[in-house]
Short mmCIF file of C-alpha atoms in Angstrom, two decimals:
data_model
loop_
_atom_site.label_atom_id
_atom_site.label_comp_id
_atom_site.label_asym_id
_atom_site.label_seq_id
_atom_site.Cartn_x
_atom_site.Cartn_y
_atom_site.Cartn_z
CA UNK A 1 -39.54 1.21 -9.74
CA UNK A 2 -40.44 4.21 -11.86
CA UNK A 3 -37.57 6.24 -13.08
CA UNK A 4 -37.45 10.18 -11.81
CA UNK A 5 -36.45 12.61 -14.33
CA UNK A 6 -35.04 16.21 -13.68
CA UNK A 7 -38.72 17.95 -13.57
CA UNK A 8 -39.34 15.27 -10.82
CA UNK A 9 -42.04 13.33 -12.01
CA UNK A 10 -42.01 10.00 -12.77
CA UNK A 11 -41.97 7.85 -16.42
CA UNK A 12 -45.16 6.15 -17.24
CA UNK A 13 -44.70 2.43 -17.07
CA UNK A 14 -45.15 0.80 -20.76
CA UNK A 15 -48.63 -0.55 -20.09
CA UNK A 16 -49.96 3.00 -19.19
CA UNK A 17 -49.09 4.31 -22.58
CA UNK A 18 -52.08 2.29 -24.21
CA UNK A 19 -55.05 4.69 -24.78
CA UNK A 20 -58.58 4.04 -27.25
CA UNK A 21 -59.29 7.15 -28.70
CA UNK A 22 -62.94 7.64 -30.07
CA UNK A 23 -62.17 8.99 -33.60
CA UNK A 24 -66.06 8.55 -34.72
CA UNK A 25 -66.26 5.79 -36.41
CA UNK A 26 -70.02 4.05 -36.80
CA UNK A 27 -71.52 1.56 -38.74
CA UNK A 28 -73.45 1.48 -42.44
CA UNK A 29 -76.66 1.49 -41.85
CA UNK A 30 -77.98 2.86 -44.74
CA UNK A 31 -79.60 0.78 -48.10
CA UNK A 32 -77.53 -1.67 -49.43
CA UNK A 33 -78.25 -2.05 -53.05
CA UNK A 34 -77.33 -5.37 -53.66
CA UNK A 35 -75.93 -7.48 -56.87
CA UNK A 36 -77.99 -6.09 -59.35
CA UNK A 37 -76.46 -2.49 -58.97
CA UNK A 38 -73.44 -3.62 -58.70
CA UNK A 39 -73.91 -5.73 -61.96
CA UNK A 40 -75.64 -2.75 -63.34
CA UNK A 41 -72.12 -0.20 -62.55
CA UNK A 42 -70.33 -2.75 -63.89
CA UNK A 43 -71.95 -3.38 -67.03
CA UNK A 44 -72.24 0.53 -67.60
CA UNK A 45 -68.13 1.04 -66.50
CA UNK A 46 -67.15 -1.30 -69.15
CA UNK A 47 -69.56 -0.45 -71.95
CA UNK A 48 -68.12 3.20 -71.48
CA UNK A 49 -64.44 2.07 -71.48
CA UNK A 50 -65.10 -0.14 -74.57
CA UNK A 51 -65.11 3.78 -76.51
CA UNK A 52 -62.67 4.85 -74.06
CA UNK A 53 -65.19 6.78 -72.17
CA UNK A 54 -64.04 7.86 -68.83
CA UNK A 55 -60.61 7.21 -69.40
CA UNK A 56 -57.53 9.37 -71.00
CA UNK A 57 -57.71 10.79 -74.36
CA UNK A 58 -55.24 8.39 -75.36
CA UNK A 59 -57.95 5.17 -74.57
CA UNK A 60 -60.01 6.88 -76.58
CA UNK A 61 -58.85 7.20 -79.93
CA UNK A 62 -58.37 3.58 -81.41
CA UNK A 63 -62.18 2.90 -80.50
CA UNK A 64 -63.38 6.20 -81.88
CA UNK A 65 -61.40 5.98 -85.08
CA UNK A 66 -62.66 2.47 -85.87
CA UNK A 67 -66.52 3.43 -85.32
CA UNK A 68 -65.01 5.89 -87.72
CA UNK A 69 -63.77 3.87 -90.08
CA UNK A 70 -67.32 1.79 -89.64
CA UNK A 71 -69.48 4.39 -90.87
CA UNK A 72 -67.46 6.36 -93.80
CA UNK A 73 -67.76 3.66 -95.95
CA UNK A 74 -71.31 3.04 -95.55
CA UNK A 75 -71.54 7.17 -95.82
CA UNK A 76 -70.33 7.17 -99.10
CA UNK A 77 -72.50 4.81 -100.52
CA UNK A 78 -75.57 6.58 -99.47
CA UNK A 79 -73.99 9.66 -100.90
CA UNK A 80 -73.58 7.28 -104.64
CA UNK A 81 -77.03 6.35 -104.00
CA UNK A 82 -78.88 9.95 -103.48
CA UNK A 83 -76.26 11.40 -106.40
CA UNK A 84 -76.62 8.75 -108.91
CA UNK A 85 -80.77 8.30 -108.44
CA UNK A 86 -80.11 4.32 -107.83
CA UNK A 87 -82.45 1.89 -107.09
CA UNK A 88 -80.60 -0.26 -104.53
CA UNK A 89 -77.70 0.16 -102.22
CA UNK A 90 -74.43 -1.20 -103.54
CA UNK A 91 -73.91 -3.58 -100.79
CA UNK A 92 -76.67 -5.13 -98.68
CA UNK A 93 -77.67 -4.66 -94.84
CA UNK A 94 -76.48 -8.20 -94.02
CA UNK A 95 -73.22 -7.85 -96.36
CA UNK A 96 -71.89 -4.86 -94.82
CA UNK A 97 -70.82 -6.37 -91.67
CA UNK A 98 -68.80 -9.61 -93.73
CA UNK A 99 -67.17 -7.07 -95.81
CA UNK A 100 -65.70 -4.93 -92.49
CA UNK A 101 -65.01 -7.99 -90.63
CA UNK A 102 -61.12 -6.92 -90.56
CA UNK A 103 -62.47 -3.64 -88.65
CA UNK A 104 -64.76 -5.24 -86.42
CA UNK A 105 -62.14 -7.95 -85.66
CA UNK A 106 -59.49 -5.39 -84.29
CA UNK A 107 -62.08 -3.60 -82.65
CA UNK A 108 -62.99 -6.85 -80.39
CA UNK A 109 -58.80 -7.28 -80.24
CA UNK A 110 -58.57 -4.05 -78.39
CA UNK A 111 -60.92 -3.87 -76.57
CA UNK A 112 -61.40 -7.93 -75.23
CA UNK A 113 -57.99 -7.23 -73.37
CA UNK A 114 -59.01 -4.05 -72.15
CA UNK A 115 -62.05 -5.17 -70.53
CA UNK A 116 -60.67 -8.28 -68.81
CA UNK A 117 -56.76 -8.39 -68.94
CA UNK A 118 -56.57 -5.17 -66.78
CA UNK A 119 -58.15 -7.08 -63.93
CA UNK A 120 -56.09 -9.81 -64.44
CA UNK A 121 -53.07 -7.89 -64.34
CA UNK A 122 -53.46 -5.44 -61.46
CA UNK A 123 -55.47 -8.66 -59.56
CA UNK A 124 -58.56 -6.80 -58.77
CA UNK A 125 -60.66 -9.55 -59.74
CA UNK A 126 -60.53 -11.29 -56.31
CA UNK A 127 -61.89 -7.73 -54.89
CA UNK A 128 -64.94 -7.76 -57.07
CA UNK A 129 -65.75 -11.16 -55.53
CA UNK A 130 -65.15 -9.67 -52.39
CA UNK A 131 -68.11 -7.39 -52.43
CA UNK A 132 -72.14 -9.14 -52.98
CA UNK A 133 -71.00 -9.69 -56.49
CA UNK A 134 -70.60 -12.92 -57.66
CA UNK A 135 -68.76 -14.89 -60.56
CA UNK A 136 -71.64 -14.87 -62.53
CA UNK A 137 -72.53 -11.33 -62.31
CA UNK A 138 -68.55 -10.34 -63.25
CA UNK A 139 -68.94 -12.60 -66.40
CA UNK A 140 -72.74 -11.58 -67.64
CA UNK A 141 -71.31 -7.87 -66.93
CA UNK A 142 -68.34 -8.37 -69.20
CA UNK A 143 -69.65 -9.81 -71.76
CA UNK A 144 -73.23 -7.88 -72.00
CA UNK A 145 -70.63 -4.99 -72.36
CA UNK A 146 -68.28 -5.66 -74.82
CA UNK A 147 -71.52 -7.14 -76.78
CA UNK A 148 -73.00 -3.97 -76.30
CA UNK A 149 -70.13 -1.98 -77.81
CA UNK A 150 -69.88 -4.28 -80.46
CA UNK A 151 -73.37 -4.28 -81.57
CA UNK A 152 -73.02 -0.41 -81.95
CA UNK A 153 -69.95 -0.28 -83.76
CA UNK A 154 -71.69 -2.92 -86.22
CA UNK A 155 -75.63 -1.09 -85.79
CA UNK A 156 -74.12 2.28 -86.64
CA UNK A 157 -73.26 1.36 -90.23
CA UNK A 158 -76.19 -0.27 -91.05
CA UNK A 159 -78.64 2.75 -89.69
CA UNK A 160 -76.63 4.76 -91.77
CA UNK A 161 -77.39 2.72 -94.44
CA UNK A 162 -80.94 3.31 -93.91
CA UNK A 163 -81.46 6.79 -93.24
CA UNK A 164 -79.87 7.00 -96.60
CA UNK A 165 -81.78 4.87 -98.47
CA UNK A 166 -84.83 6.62 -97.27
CA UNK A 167 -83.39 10.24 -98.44
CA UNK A 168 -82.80 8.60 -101.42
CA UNK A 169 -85.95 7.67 -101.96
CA UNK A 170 -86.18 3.92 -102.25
CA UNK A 171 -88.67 1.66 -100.97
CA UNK A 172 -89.38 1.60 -97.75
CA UNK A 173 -90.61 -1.56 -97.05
CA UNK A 174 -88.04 -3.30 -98.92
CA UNK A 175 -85.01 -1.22 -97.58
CA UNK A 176 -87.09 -1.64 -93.72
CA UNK A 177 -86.85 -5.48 -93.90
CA UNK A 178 -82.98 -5.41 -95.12
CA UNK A 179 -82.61 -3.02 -92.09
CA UNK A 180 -84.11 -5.76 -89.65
CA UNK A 181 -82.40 -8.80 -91.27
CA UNK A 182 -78.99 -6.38 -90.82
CA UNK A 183 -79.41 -5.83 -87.07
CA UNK A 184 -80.37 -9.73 -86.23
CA UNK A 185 -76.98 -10.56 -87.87
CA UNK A 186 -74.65 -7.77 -86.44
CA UNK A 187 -76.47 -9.10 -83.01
CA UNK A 188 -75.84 -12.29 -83.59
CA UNK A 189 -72.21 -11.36 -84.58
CA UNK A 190 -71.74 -9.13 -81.61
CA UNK A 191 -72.80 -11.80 -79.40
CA UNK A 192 -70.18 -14.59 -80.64
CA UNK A 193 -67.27 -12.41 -81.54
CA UNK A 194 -67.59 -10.62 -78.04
CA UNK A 195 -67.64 -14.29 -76.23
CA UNK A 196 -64.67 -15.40 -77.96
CA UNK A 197 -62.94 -12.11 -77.46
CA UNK A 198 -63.22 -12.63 -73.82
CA UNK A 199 -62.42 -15.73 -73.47
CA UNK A 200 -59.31 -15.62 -75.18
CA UNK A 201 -58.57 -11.99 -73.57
CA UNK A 202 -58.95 -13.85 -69.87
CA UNK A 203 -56.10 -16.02 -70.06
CA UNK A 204 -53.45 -13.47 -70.34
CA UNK A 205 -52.99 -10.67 -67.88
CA UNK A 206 -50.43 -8.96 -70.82
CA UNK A 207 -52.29 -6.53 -73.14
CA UNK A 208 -50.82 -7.13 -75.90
CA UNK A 209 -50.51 -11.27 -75.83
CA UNK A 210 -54.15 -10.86 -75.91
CA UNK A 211 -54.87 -8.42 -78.91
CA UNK A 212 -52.27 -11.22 -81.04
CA UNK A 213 -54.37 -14.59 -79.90
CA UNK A 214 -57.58 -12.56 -80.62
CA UNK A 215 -56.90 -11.37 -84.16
CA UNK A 216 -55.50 -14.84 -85.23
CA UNK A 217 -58.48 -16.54 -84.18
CA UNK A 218 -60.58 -13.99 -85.79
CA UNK A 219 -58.79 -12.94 -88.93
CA UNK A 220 -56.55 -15.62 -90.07
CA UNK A 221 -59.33 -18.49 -89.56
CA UNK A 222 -61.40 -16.71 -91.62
CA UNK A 223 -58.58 -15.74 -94.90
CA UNK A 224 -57.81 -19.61 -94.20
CA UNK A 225 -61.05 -20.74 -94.81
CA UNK A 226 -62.26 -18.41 -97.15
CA UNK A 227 -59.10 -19.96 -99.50
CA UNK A 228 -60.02 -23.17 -98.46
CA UNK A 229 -63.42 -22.75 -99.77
CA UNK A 230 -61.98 -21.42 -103.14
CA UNK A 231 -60.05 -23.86 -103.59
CA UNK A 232 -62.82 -26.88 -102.82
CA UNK A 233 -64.77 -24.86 -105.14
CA UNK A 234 -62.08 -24.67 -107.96
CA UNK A 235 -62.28 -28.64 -108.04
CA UNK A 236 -65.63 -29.09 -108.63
CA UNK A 237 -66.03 -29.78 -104.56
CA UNK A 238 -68.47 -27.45 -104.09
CA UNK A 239 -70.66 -29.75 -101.19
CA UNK A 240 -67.96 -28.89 -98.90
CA UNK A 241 -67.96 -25.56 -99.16
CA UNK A 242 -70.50 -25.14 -96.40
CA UNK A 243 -69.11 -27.43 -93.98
CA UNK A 244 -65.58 -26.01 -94.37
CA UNK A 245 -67.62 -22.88 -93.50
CA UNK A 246 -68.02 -23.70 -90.01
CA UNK A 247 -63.97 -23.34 -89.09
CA UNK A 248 -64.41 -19.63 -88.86
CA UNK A 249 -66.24 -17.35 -86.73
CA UNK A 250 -66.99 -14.88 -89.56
CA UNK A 251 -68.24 -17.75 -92.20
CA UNK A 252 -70.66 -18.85 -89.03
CA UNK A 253 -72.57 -15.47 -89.38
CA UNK A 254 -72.70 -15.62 -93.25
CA UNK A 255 -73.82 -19.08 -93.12
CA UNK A 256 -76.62 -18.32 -90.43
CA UNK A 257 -77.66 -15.03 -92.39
CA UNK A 258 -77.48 -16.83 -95.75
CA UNK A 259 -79.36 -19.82 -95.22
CA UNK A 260 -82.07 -17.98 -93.03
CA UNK A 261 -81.90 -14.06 -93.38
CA UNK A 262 -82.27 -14.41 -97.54
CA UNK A 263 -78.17 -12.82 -97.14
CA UNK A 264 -75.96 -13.43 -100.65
CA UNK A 265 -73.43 -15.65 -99.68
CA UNK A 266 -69.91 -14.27 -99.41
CA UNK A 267 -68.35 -18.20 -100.15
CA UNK A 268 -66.54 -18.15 -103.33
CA UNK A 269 -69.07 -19.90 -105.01
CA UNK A 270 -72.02 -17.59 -104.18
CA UNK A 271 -73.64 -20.31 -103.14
CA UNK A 272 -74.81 -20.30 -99.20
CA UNK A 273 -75.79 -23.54 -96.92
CA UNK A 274 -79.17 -25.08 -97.25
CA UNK A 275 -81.79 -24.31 -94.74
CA UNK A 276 -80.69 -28.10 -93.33
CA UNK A 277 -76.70 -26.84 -93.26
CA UNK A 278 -78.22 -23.37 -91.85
CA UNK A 279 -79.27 -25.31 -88.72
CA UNK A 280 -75.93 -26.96 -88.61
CA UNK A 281 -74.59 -23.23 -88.50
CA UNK A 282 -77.39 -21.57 -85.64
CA UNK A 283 -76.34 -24.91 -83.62
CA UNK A 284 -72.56 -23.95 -83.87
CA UNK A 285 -72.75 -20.76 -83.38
CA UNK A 286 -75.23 -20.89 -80.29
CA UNK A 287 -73.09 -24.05 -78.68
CA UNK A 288 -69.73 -21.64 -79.49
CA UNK A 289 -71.39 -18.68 -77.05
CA UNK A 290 -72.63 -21.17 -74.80
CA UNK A 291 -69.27 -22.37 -74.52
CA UNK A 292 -67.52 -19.28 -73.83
CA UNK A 293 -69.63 -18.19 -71.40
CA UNK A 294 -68.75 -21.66 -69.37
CA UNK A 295 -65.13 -21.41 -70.09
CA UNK A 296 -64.92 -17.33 -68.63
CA UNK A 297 -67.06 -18.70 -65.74
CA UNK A 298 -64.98 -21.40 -64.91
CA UNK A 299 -62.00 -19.40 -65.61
CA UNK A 300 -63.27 -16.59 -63.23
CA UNK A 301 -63.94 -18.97 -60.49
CA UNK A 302 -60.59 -19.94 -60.28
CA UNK A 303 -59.13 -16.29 -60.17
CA UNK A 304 -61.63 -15.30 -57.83
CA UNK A 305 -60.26 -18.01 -55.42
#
């Protein structure tokens, strides 16, 4: 029995309140563009926040300063080289990389966990995989990107290098082939340090866990084997130099580059693997990006879930 009120009409029952009100909404039905645009915004996003690109002024300034800190060096050199008349850089295309391995390893420490642990952290991961895009395309993204960035902190140097030699006058087919041997190093390089960057980075959602694991793997493996090899070397052990070598990302690339690129070894002795050892090296280092791929795959299937 509906209720009368003082105006003398009567209280809608609770049922009759229900209304559908057409507010305009319609359906997509315009082009889709799939996982390869997706892959593509993704790869481009993080390849722009590996320089802080995009983001506050703030994200910006560690990356910049360390391309910075790349290139001076290198800089002066060619500067010695044009003012001094010299006939040869003081430090080779496929050295320069070895000898700014500190810089290159904070580099992947800041920005491994910025690429990945942000994700983690603020759990947008399992949105990504809501969308076409797949496991696979989140990983190959990632890890093209931070590659990316790292092959143009490392590229930048070296080109540098070479413009410089050339105003300086020195030969161009000799300073043309150091040039090429440089960049198939710093890619290789980029490659491996950016897949072990990421794969440590992805099993920590906290920033800063991630930039320690990442610089101990990459810096103190390689002080600790570079004394290791000094020491072997010191007593007369000088056949395991090579194969104590392998232990550290950074000897990897100077083994590869010495035994196949014509590099000077930076070993204490001098003295770089063999061509046989060198294959012992390309095998490592290929099986250790191989590996890291599988491990962020598998790691990124399970967060996805």
């Amino acid at each position: 029995m509906a209720v009368e009120h003082a105006t003398g009409t009567s209280a809608p029952a609770p049922g009759d309140q229900t209304r559908i009100h057409n507010i305009g909404y319609r359906g997509y039905d315009g082009p889709r563009l799939g996982r390869a645009y997706a892959r593509r915004s993704l790869y481009s996003q993080s390849l722009r926040g590996s320089y802080g690109l995009g983001r506050s002024v703030k994200s910006k300034v560690l990356p910049m300063l360390l391309f910075v800190v790349m290139c001076v060096p290198a800089a002066i050199m060619v500067a010695v080289a044009v003012a001094t008349k010299a006939n040869a850089l003081p430090v080779d295309y496929t050295r320069y990389a070895i000898v700014m391995q500190a810089v290159i390893s904070l580099y992947v420490a800041s920005q491994a966990p910025q690429s990945v642990s942000r994700d983690l952290r603020f759990k947008t991961v399992p949105l990504y995989f809501s969308r076409p895009i797949e496991t696979a395309d989140y990983v190959r993204a990632k890890f093209a990107a931070l590659a990316s960035a790292l092959f143009i902190l490392t590229a930048g140097p070296l080109l540098v290098l070479y413009v410089g030699a050339l105003l300086a006058k020195l030969d161009f087919a000799d300073q043309t082939k150091g040039f090429a041997q440089g960049l198939v190093s710093v890619a290789l390089l980029s490659v491996l340090f950016a897949g072990i960057g990421l794969v440590i980075a992805s099993f920590t959602p906290r920033r800063g866990f991630g930039i320690a694991a990442v610089i101990a793997v990459l810096t103190i493996t390689y002080g600790a084997v570079s004394t290791l090899q000094a020491i072997a070397d010191a007593q007369g052990s000088s056949d395991a130099v090579p194969w104590i070598g392998l232990f550290s990302p950074t000897t990897i690339i100077d083994g590869v580059q010495s035994a196949f690129l014509g590099a000077t070894s930076a070993s204490p002795s001098g003295v770089g693997p063999s061509t046989g050892e060198g294959v012992v090296y390309v095998v490592v280092a290929l099986g250790l990006i191989a590996a890291s791929y599988g491990l962020l795959m598998r790691r990124y299937k399970k967060v996805g879930l």
